[in-house]
Coordinates of C-alpha atoms in Angstrom, one line a residue:
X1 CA 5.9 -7.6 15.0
X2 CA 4.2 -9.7 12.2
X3 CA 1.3 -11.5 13.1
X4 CA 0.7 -15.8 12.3
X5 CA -2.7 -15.3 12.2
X6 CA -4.3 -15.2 8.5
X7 CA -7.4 -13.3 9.4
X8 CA -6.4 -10.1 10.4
X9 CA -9.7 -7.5 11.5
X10 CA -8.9 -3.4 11.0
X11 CA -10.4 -0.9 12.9
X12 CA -10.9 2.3 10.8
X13 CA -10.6 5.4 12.8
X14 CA -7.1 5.7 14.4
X15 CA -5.9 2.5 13.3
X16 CA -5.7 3.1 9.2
X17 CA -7.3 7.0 9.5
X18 CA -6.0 9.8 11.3
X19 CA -10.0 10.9 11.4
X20 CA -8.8 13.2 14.6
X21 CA -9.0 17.0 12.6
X22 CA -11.5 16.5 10.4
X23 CA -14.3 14.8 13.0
X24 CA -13.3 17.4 15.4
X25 CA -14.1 20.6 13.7
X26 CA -16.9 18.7 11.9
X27 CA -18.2 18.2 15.9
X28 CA -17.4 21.8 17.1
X29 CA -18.8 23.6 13.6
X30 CA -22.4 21.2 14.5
X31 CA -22.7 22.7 18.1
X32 CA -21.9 26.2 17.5
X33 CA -24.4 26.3 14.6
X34 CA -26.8 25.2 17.4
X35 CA -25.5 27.8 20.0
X36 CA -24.2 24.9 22.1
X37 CA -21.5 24.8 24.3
X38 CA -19.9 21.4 24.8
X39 CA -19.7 20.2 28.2
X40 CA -16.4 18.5 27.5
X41 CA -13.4 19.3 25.6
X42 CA -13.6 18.2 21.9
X43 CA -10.0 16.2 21.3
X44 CA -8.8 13.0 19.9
X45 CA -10.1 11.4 23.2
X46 CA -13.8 11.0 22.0
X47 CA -13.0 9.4 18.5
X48 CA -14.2 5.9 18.6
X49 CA -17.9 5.1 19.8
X50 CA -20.9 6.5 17.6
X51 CA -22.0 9.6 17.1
X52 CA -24.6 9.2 19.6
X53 CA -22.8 8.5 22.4
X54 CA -20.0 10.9 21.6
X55 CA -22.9 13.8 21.5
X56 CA -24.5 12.0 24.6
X57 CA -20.9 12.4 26.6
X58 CA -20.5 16.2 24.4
X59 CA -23.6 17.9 25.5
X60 CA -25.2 19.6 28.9
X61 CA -28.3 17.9 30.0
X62 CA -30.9 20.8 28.6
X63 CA -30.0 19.9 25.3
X64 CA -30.7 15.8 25.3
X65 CA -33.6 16.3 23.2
X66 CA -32.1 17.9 20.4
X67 CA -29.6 15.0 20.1
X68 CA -31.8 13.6 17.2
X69 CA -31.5 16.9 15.5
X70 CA -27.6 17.3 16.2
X71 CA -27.1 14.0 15.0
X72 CA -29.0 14.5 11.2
X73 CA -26.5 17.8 11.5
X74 CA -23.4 16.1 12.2
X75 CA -23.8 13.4 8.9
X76 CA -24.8 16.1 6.5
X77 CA -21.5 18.4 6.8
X78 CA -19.4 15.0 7.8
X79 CA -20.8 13.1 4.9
X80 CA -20.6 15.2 1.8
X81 CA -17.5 18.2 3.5
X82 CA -15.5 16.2 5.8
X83 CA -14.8 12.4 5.4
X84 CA -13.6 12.3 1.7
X85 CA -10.2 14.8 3.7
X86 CA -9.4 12.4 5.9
X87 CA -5.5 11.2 5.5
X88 CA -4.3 7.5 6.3
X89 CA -2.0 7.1 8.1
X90 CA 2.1 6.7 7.1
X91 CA 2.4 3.0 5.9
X92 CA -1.0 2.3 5.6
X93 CA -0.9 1.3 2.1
X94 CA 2.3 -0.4 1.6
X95 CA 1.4 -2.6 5.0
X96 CA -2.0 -3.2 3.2
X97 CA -0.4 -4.2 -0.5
X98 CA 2.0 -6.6 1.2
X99 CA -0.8 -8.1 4.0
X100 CA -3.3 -8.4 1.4
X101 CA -1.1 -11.0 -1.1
X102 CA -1.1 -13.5 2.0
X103 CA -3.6 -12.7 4.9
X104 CA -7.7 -12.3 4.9
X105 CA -8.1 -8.5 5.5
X106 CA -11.5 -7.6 7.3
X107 CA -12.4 -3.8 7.8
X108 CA -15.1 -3.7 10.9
X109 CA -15.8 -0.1 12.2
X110 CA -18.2 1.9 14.5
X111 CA -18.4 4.5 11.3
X112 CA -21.7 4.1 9.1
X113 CA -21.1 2.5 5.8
X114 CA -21.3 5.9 3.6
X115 CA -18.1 7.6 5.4
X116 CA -16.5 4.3 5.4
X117 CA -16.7 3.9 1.8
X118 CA -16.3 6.9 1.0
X119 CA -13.2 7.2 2.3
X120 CA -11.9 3.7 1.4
X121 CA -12.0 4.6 -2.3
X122 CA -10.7 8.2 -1.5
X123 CA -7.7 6.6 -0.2
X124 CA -7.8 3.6 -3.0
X125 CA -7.5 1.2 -0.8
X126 CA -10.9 -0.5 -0.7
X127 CA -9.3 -3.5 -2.9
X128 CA -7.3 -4.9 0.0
X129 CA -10.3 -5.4 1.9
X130 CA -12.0 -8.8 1.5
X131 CA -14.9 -7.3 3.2
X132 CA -15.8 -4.7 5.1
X133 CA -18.5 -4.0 7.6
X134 CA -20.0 -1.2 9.9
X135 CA -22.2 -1.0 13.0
X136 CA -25.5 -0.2 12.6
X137 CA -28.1 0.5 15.3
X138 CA -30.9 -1.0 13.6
X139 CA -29.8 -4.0 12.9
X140 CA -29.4 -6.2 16.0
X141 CA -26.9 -8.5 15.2
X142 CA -24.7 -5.3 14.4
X143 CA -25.7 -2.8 16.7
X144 CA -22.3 -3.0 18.3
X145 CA -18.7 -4.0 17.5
X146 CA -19.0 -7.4 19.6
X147 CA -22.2 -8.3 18.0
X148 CA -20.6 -7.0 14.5
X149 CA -17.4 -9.0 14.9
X150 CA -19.3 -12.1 16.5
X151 CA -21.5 -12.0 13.3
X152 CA -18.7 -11.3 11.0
X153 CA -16.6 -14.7 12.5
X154 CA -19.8 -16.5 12.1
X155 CA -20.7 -15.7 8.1
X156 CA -17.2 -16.1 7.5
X157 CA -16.7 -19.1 8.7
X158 CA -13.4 -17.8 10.6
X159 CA -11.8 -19.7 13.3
X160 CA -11.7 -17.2 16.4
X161 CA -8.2 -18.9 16.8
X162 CA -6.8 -17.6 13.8
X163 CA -8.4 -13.9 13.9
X164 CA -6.7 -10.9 15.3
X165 CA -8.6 -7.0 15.7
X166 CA -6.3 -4.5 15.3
X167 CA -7.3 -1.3 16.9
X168 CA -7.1 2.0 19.0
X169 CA -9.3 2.0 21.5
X170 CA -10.5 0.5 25.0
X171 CA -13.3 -0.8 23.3
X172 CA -11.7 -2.3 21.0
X173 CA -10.0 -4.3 23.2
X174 CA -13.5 -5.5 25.2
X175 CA -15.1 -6.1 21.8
X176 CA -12.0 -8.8 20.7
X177 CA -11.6 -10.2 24.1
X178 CA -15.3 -11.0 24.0
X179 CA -15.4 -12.9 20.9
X180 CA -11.8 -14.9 22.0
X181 CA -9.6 -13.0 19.2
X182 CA -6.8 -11.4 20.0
X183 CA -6.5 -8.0 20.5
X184 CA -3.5 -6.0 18.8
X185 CA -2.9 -2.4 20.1
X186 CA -2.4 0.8 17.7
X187 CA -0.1 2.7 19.9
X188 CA -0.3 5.5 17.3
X189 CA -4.4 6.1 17.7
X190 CA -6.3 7.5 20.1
X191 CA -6.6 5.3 23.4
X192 CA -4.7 5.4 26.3
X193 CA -1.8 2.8 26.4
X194 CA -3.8 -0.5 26.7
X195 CA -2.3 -3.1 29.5
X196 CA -4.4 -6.1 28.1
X197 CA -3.4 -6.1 24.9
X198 CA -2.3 -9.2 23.3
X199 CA 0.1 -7.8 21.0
X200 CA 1.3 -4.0 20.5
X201 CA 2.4 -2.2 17.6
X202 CA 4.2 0.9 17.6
X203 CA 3.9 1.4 13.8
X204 CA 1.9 -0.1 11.5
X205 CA 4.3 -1.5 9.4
X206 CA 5.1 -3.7 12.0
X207 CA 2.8 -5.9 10.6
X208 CA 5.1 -6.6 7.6

């Protein structure tokens, strides 16, 4: 369904990126260089939060204080052999030419800055974007994507009335209904069906 709002907020991962296969092996290749067996099962469900918490939720207790270590792994073979192999999505572009003659389009992602822009030019489609912005854990009005988008409405000067996040993910969801946007569902990511969605979209072209 197309959407009134002008100010329209992507997620990146499961929303434009099918980042699933390549985050995945990138994730299982990192532990079994280590010699560690995950304690859950490495699918499409833990794309989403950082790479922190997914390793937090990924490995047995014993290993916690390696996490550091796992982490500085993870961005050296995701940074410079994974990210720039990641495919968008089917529709992605031609919903993203024809939003971006008549809406404000607004990337905001849990991915650091160097995979996200590295694979926004990849894919060429960094010039739809009026901006762009990732989490970062250091900085405290971005160290999550509530603080992130709250920050982003605020230095933008957006009214929360005429915004709408469009993402995959449960936290996506609690991040929009936080910062009273609304909250449009990717049914083709990675959550689970979400009930309090304002709005849900089956395909992205929807949007057209």
């Amino acid at each position: 369904m197309p959407i009134d709002e002008e100010n329209l907020i992507f997620d990146l991962d499961g929303t434009l990126f099918n980042s699933a296969p390549q985050i995945i092996d990138c994730f299982r290749k990192v532990l079994r260089n280590r010699n560690i067996e995950a304690k859950n099962e490495i699918t499409d469900s833990i794309i989403g939060p950082p790479i922190k918490e997914t390793l937090e939720n990924l490995i047995p207790k014993e290993y916690k204080d390696k996490i550091d270590r796992l982490i500085e792994d993870f961005i050296e073979l995701y940074d410079h052999s994974y990210c720039h192999r990641t495919k968008l999505y089917d529709g992605v572009i031609e919903t993203l030419e024809t939003l971006s003659r008549k809406k404000n389009l607004i990337l905001i992602t849990n991915k650091r800055l160097f995979p996200t822009e590295k694979m926004l030019k990849s894919a060429d489609i960094m010039k739809f974007f009026d901006s762009y912005f990732s989490v970062d854990p250091n900085d405290k009005s971005k160290r999550n994507k509530t603080l992130l988008i709250a920050e982003t409405i605020k230095s933008l000067n957006i009214d929360s009335k005429n915004a709408v996040y469009i993402g995959d993910t449960v936290g996506d969801q609690i991040a929009s209904k936080e910062n009273n946007i609304k909250f449009a569902f990717a049914c083709w990511g990675y959550g689970q069906l979400n009930k309090q969605a304002d709005i849900y979209l089956e395909d992205i072209t929807e949007l057209m």
